[in-house]
Tab-separated table of C-alpha atoms in Angstrom:
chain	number	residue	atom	x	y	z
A	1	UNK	CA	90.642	62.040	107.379
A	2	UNK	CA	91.561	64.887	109.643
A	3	UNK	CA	89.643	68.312	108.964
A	4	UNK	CA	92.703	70.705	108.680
A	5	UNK	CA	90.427	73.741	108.113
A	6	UNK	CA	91.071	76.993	110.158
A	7	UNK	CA	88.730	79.795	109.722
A	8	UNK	CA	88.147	83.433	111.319
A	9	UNK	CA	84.747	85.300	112.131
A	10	UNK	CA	84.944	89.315	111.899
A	11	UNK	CA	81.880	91.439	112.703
A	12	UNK	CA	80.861	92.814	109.262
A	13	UNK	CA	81.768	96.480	109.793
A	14	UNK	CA	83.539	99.437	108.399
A	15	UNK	CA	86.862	98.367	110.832
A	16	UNK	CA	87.061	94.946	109.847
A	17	UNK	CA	86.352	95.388	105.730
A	18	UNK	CA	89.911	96.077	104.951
A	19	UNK	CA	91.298	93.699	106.866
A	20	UNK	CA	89.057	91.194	105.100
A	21	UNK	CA	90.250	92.758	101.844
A	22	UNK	CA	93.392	91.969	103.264
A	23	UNK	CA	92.976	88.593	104.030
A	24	UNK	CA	91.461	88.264	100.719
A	25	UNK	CA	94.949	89.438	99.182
A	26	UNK	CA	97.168	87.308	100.810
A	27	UNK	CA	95.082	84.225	101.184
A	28	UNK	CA	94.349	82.552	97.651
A	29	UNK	CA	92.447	79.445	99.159
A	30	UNK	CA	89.910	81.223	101.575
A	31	UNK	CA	86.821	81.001	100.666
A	32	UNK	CA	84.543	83.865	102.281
A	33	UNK	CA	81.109	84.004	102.991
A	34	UNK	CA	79.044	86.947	103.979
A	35	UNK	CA	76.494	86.920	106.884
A	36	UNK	CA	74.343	89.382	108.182
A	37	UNK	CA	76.438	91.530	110.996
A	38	UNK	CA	79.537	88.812	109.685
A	39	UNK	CA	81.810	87.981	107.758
A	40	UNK	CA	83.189	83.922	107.804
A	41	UNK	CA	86.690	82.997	105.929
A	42	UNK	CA	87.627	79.619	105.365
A	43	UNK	CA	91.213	78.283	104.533
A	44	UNK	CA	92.788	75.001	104.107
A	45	UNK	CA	95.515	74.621	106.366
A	46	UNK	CA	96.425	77.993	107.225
A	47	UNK	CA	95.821	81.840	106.804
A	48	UNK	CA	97.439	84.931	107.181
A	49	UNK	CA	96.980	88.679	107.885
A	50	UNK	CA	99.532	90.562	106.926
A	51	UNK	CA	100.075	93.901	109.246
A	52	UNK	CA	101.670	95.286	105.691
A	53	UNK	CA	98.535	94.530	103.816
A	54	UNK	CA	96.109	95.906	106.192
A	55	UNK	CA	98.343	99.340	105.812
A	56	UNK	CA	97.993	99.762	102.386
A	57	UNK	CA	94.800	99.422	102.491
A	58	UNK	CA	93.961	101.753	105.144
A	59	UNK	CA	96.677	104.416	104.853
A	60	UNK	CA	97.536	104.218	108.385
A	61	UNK	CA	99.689	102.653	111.011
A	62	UNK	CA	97.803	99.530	111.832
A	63	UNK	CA	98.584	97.166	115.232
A	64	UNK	CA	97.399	93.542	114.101
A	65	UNK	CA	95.835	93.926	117.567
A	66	UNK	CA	93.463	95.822	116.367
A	67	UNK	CA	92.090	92.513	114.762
A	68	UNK	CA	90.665	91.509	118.483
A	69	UNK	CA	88.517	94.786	118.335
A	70	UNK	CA	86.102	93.564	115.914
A	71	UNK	CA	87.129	89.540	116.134
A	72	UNK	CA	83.692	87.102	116.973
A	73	UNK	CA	85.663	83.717	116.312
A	74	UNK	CA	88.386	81.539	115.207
A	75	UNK	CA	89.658	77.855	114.594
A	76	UNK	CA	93.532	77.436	114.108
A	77	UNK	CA	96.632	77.588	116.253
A	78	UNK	CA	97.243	80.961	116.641
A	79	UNK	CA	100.691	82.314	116.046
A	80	UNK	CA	100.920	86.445	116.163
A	81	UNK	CA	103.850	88.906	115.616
A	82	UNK	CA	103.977	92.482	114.928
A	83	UNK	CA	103.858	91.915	111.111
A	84	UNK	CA	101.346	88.846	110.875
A	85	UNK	CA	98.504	87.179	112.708
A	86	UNK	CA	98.691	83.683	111.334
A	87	UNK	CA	96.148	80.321	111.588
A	88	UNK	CA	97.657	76.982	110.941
A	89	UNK	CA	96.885	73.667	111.883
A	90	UNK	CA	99.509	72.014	113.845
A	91	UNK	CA	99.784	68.319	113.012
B	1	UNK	CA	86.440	70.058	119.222
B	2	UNK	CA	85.348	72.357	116.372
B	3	UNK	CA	81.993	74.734	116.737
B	4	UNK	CA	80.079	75.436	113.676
B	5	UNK	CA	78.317	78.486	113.529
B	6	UNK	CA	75.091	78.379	110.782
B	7	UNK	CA	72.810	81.135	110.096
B	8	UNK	CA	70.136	81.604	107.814
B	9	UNK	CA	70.866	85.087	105.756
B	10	UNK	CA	68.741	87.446	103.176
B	11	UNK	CA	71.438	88.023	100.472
B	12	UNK	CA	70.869	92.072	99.688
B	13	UNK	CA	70.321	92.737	96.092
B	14	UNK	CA	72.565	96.277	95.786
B	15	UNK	CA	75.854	95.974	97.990
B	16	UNK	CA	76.328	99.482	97.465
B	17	UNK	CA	75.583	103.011	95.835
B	18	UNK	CA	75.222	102.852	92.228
B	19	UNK	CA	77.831	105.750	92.006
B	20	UNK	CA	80.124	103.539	93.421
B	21	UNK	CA	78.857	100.184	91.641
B	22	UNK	CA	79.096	101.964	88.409
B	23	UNK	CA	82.938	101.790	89.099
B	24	UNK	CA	83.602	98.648	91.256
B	25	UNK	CA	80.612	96.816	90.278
B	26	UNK	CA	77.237	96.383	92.694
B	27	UNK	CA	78.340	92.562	94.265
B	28	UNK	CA	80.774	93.888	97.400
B	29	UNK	CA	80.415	96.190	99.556
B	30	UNK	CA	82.232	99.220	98.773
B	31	UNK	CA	84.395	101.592	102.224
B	32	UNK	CA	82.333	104.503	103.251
B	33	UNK	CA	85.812	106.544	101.940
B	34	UNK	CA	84.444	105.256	98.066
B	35	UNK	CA	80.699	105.826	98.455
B	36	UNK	CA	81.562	109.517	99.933
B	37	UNK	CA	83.624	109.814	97.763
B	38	UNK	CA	83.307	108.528	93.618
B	39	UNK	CA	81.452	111.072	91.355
B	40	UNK	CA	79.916	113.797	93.774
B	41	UNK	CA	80.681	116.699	91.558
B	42	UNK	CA	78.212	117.177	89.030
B	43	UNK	CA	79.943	116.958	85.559
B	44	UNK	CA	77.015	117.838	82.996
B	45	UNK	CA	74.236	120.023	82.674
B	46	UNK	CA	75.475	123.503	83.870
B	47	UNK	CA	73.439	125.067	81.313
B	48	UNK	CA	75.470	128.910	81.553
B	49	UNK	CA	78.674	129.734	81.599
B	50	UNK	CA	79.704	131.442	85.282
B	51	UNK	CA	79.929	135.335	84.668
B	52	UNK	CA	83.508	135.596	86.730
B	53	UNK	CA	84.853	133.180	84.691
B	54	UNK	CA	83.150	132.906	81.126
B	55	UNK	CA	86.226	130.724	79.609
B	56	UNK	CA	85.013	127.835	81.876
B	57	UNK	CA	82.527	125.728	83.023
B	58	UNK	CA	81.417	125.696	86.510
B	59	UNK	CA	83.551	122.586	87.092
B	60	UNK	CA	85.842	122.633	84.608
B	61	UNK	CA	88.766	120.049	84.568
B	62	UNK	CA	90.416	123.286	82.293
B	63	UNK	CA	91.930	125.092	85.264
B	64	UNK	CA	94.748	123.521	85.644
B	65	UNK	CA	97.597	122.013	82.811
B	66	UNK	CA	97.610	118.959	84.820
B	67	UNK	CA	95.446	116.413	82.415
B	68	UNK	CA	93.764	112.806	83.658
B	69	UNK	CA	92.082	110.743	82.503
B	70	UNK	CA	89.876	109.907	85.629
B	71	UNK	CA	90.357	112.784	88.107
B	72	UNK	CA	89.247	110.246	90.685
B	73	UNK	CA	92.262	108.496	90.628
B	74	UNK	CA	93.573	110.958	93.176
B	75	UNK	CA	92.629	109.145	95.764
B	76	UNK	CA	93.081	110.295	99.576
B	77	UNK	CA	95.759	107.419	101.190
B	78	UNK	CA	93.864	108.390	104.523
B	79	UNK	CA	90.543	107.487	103.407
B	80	UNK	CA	88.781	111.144	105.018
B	81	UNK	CA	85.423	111.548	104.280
B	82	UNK	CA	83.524	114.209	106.652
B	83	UNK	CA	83.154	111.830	109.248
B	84	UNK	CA	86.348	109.886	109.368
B	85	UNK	CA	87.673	112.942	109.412
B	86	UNK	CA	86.291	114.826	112.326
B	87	UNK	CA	86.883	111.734	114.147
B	88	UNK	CA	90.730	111.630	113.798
B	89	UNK	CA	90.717	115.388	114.243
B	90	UNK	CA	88.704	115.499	117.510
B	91	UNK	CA	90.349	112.470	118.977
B	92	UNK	CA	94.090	114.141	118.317
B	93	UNK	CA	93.019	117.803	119.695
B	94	UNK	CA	91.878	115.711	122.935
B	95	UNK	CA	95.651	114.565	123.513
B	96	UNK	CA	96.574	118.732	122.522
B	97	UNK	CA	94.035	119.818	125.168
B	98	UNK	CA	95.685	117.559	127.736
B	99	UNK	CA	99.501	118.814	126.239
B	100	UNK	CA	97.882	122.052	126.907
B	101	UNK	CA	96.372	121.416	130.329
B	102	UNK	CA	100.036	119.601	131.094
B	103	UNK	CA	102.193	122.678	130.360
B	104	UNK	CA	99.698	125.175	131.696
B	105	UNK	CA	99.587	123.019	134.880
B	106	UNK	CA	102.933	122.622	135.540
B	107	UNK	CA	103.988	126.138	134.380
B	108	UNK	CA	106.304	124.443	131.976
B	109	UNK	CA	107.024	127.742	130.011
B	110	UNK	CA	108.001	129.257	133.276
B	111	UNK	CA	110.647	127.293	133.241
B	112	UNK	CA	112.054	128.252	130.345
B	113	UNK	CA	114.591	130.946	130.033
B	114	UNK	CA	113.538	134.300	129.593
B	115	UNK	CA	115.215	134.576	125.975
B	116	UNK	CA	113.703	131.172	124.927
B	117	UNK	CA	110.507	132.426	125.607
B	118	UNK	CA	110.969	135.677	123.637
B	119	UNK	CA	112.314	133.688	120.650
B	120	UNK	CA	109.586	131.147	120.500
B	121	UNK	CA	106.923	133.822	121.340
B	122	UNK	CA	108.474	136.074	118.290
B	123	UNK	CA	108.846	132.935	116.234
B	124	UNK	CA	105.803	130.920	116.166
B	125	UNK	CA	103.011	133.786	116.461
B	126	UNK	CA	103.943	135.325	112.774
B	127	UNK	CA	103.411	132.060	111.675
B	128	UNK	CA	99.934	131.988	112.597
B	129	UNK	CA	99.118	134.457	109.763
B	130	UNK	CA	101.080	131.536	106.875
B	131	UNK	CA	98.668	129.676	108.233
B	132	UNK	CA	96.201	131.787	107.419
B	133	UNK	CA	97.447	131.995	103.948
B	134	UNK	CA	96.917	128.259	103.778
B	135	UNK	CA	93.978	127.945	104.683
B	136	UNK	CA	93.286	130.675	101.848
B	137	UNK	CA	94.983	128.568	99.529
B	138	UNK	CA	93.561	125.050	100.576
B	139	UNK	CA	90.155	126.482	100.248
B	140	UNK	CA	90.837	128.200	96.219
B	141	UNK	CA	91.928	124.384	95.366
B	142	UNK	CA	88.395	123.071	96.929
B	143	UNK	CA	86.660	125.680	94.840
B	144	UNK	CA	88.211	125.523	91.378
B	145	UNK	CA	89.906	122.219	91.706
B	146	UNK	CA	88.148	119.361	90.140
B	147	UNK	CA	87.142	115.933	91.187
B	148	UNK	CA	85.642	115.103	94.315
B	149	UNK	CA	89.070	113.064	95.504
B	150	UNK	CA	91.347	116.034	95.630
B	151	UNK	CA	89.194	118.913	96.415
B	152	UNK	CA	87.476	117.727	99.591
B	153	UNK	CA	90.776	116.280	101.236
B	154	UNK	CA	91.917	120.152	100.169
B	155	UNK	CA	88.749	121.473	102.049
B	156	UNK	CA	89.752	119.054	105.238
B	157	UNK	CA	93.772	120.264	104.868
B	158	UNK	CA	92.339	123.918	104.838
B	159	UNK	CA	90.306	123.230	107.956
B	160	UNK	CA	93.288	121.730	109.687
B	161	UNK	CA	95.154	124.958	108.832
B	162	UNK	CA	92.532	126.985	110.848
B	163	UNK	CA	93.234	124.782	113.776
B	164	UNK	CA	96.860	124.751	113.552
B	165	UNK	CA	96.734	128.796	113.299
B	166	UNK	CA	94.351	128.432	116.536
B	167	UNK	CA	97.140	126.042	118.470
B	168	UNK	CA	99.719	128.682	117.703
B	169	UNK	CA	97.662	131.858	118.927
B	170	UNK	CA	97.045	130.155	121.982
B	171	UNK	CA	100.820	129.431	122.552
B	172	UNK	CA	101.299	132.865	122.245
B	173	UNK	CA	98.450	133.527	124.843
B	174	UNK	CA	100.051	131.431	127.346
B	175	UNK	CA	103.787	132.786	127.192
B	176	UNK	CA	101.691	136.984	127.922
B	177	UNK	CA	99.278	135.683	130.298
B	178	UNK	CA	96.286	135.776	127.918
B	179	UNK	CA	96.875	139.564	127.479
B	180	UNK	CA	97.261	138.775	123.654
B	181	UNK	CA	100.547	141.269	123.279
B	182	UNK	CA	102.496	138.327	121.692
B	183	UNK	CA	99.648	138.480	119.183
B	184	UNK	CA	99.417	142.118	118.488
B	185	UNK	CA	103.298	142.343	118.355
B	186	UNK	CA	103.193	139.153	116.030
B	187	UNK	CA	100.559	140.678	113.431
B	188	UNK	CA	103.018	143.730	113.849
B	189	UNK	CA	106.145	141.626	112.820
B	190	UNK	CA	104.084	140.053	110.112
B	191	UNK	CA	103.467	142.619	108.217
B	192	UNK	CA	106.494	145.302	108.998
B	193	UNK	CA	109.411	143.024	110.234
B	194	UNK	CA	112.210	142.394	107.762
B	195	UNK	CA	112.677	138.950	109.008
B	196	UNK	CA	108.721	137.756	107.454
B	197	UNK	CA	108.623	140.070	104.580
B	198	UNK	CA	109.829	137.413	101.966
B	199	UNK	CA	107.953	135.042	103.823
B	200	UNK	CA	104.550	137.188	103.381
B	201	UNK	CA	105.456	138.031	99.782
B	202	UNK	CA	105.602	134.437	99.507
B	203	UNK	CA	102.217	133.779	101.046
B	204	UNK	CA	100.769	136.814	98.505
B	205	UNK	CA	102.429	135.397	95.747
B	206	UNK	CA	100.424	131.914	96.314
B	207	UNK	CA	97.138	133.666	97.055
B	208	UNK	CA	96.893	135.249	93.222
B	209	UNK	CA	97.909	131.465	91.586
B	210	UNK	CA	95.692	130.574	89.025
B	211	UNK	CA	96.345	127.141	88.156
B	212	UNK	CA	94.948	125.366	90.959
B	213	UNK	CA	97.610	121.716	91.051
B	214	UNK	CA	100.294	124.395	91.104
B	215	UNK	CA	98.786	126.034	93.832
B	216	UNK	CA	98.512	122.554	95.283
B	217	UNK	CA	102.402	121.485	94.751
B	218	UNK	CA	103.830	124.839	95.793
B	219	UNK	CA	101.680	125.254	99.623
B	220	UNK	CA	100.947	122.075	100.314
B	221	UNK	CA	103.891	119.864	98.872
B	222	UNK	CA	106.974	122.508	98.516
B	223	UNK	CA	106.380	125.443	101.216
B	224	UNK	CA	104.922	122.762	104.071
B	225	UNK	CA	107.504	120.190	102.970
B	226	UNK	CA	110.368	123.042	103.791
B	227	UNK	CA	108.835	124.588	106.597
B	228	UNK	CA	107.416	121.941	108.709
B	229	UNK	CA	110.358	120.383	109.083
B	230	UNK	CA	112.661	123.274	109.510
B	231	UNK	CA	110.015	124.906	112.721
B	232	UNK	CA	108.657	121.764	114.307
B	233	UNK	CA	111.395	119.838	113.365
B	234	UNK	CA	115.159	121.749	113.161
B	235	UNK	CA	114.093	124.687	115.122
B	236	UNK	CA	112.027	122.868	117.990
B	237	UNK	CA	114.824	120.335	118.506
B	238	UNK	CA	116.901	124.067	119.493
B	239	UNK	CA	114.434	124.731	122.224
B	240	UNK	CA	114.270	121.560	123.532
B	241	UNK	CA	118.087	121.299	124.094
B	242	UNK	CA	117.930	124.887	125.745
B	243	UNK	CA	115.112	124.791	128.015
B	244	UNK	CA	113.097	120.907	127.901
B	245	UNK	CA	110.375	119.714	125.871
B	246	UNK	CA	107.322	122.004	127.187
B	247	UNK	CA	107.255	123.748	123.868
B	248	UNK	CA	107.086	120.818	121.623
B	249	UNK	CA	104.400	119.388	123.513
B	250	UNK	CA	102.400	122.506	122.545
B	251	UNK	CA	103.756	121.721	118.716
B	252	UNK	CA	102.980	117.919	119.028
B	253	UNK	CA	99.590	118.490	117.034
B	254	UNK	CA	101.752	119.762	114.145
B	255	UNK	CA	104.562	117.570	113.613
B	256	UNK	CA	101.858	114.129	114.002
B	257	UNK	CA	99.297	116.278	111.414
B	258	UNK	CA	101.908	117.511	108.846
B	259	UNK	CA	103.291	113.002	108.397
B	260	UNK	CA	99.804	112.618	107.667
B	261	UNK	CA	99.832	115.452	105.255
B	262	UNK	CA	102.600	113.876	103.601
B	263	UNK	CA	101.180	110.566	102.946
B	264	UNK	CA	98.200	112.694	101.006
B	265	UNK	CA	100.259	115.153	98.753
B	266	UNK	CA	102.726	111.744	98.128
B	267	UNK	CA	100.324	110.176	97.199
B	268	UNK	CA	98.146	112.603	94.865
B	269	UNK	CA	101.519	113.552	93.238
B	270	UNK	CA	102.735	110.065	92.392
B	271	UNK	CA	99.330	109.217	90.905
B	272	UNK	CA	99.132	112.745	88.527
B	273	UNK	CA	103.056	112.418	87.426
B	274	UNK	CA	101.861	108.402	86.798
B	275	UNK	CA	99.357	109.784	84.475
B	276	UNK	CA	101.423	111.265	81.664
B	277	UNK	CA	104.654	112.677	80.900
B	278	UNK	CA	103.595	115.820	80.318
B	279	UNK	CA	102.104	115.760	84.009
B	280	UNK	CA	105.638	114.594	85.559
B	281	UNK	CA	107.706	117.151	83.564
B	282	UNK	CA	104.973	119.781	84.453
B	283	UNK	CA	105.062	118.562	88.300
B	284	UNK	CA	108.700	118.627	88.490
B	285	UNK	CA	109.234	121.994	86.976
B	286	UNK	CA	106.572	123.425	89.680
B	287	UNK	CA	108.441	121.882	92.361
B	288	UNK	CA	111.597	123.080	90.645
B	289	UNK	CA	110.760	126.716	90.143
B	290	UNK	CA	109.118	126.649	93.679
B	291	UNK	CA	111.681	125.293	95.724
B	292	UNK	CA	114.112	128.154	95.523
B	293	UNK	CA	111.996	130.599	96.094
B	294	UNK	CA	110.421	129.083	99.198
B	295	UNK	CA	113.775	128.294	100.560
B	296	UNK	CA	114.810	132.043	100.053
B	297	UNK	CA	111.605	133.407	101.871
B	298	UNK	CA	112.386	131.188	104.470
B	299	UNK	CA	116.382	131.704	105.206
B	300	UNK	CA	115.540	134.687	107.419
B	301	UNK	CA	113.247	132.547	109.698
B	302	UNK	CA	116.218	129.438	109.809
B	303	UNK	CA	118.560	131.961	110.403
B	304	UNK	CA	116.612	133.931	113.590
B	305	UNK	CA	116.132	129.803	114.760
B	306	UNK	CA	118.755	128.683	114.369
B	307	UNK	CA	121.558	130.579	113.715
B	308	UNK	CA	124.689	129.695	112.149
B	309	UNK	CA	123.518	126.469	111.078
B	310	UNK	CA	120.484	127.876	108.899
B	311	UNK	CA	121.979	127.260	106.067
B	312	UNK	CA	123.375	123.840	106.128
B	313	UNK	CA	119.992	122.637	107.725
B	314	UNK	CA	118.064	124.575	104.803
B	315	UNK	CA	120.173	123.059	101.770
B	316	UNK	CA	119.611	119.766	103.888
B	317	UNK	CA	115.920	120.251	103.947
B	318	UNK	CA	115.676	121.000	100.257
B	319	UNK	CA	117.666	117.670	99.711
B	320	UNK	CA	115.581	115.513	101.381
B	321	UNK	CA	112.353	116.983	99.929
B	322	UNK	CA	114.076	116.078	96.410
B	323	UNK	CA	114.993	112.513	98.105
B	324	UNK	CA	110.927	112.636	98.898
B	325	UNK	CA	109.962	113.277	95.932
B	326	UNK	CA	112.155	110.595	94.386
B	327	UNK	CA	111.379	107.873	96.372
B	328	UNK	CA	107.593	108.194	97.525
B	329	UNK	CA	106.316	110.463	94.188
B	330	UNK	CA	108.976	108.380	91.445
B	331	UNK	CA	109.822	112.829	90.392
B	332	UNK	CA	113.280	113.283	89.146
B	333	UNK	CA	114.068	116.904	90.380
């Protein structure tokens, strides 16, 4: 049995809590744990940040570039666009 | 190949401040925005009644016909607390200084004609002393306005007034050479010119509001929502086509701050007209009865920008302020 798990590290910090909010949202499966200094998100398969998401939360234009800013790790094909940064597991 | 990473952690027994636990609950961590935020204002214990004002408590949700339930629930979209705050502010008036530096450097208003100077000079000065009158305002909505939510974003809006006054006194220094004339001859046209007198009766009318949301939807959602547009919109798109874009580089600061102060009165308005009926209907006859008379004290001012097209572009602004309303605030005007 393959491990199809993708996760995503982000520094604990007052940038990265609403885009773990976010994730949180959008991603019914994660499971998150918190760490000192960071924060660890598990999903099955895939998971998504959603540029729209982040927004709402923050009440400002929001790059998901800024992601890298305050990014330690991640597992997962990456696929980005201007409205998503996505994890999946290719096959 | 997949790299675990395992720590040993001291799970913290209080996430965050009780103030804001009491709301979200103690077992996440809560934004800075929400602990600076939730409960500040002290609701009980005043003990005496405040001698210029004996029909109220010192904080007294009774100054305004606007009811809610939870006055927090006017949240700030843009999340300012003191810090966030200066932050944003101090990183945008970096990019003015260098718009500043820029135009000063490469005499950019030199370039402009000699009447587009005049005009701008003659325009934008007065307006330094509306600003004035907002800052007035913002400041009497921090003081008798209730809830933590509304009245510091007022305080921070009031602050930004200041600045924007400042950014237009020191256009007016660099079209006279620092000699301040354009700002004698601008208090001079404030206060004796026919052009601003509705426009300072206006600003005098706001000052003696009582009822503090008014005050809030008539400056900050009705006046700014006709005026911005109309000067740093409308009337600087008339200077750029006659002498190039040195001017609005000076008015850059306003155009970015007054989106952002958009997304805040949106956003407090939606939430109090959400409430209750009685909130909308009271909201939407504010803006109602406002709107006219802000549009009247500004004709003169289209009309000296932009001519024959002031009133088209005025009955255009009011409509999309009413489309505004509609679609970001759910107010049928």
């Amino acid at each position: 049995m393959t491990n199809n798990t993708v996760y995503i590290a982000l520094q604990n910090n007052e940038e990265a809590r609403p885009i773990i909010e976010a994730i949180e949202q959008d991603n019914r499966d994660a499971t998150i744990e918190h760490f000192p200094a960071m924060v660890k998100i598990d999903a099955p398969g895939q998971l998504v940040i959603k540029r729209e998401t982040v927004e709402e939360l923050i009440g400002r234009d929001w790059d998901p570039q800024e992601i890298h800013i305050n990014l330690i790790s991640i597992s997962g094909n990456v696929d980005e666009t201007e409205d998503a940064f996505r994890l999946e597991r290719l096959r | 190949m997949s790299i675990d990473i395992k720590t040993s952690s001291i799970e913290p027994l209080r996430h965050t401040f009780a103030n804001v636990a009491r709301r979200l609950g103690a077992d996440k961590p809560a934004s800075r925005y929400l602990e600076a935020m939730y409960d500040l204002q002290p609701t009980v214990n005043f003990h005496y009644r405040p001698l210029w004002d004996s029909e109220h408590e010192l904080y007294d949700t009774g100054r305004t016909r606007i009811a809610m339930e939870d006055w927090y629930a006017l949240k700030d979209p843009r999340q300012y607390y003191y810090g966030t705050w200066v932050m944003t502010r101090s990183r945008q008036q970096e990019v003015a200084e260098r718009n500043f530096a820029f135009v000063e450097k490469r005499k950019l208003l030199g370039t402009m004609s000699e009447a587009s100077r005049d005009k701008a000079a003659k325009l934008l000065v007065p307006l330094r002393h509306l600003e004035y009158a907002a800052n007035l305002n913002n400041t009497y909505i921090c003081a008798y306005g209730y809830g933590t939510a509304t009245t510091q974003a007022a305080m921070f809006t009031g602050m930004d007034r200041l600045a924007i006054a400042q950014y237009l006194s020191r256009i007016g220094l660099m079209i006279d050479g620092n000699s301040a004339e354009t700002l004698d001859a601008g208090k001079q046209a404030w206060t004796d010119e026919p052009l601003w007198q509705p426009l300072r009766q206006l600003a005098e009318e706001l000052m003696v509001q009582k009822d503090w949301f008014e005050l809030l939807v008539a400056q900050d959602y009705v006046l700014d929502g006709l005026l911005y547009p109309l000067v740093y919109d409308r009337i600087d798109a008339v200077f750029e086509r006659e002498s190039g874009a040195g001017l609005s580089m000076l008015t850059e600061f306003m155009s970015e701050w007054y989106t952002e102060h958009c997304r805040w009165t949106d956003a407090v308005l939606k939430v109090a007209a959400k409430e209750s009926d009685a909130n909308k209907q009271q909201i939407e006859q504010w803006i109602n009865a406002w709107m006219p008379r802000v549009a009247a004290a500004l004709a003169p001012v289209a009309e000296y920008g932009l001519g024959g097209e002031a009133q088209s572009v005025m009955s255009e602004l009011q409509d999309e302020l009413k489309a505004r309303a509609a679609k970001k605030s759910g107010l049928d005007l």
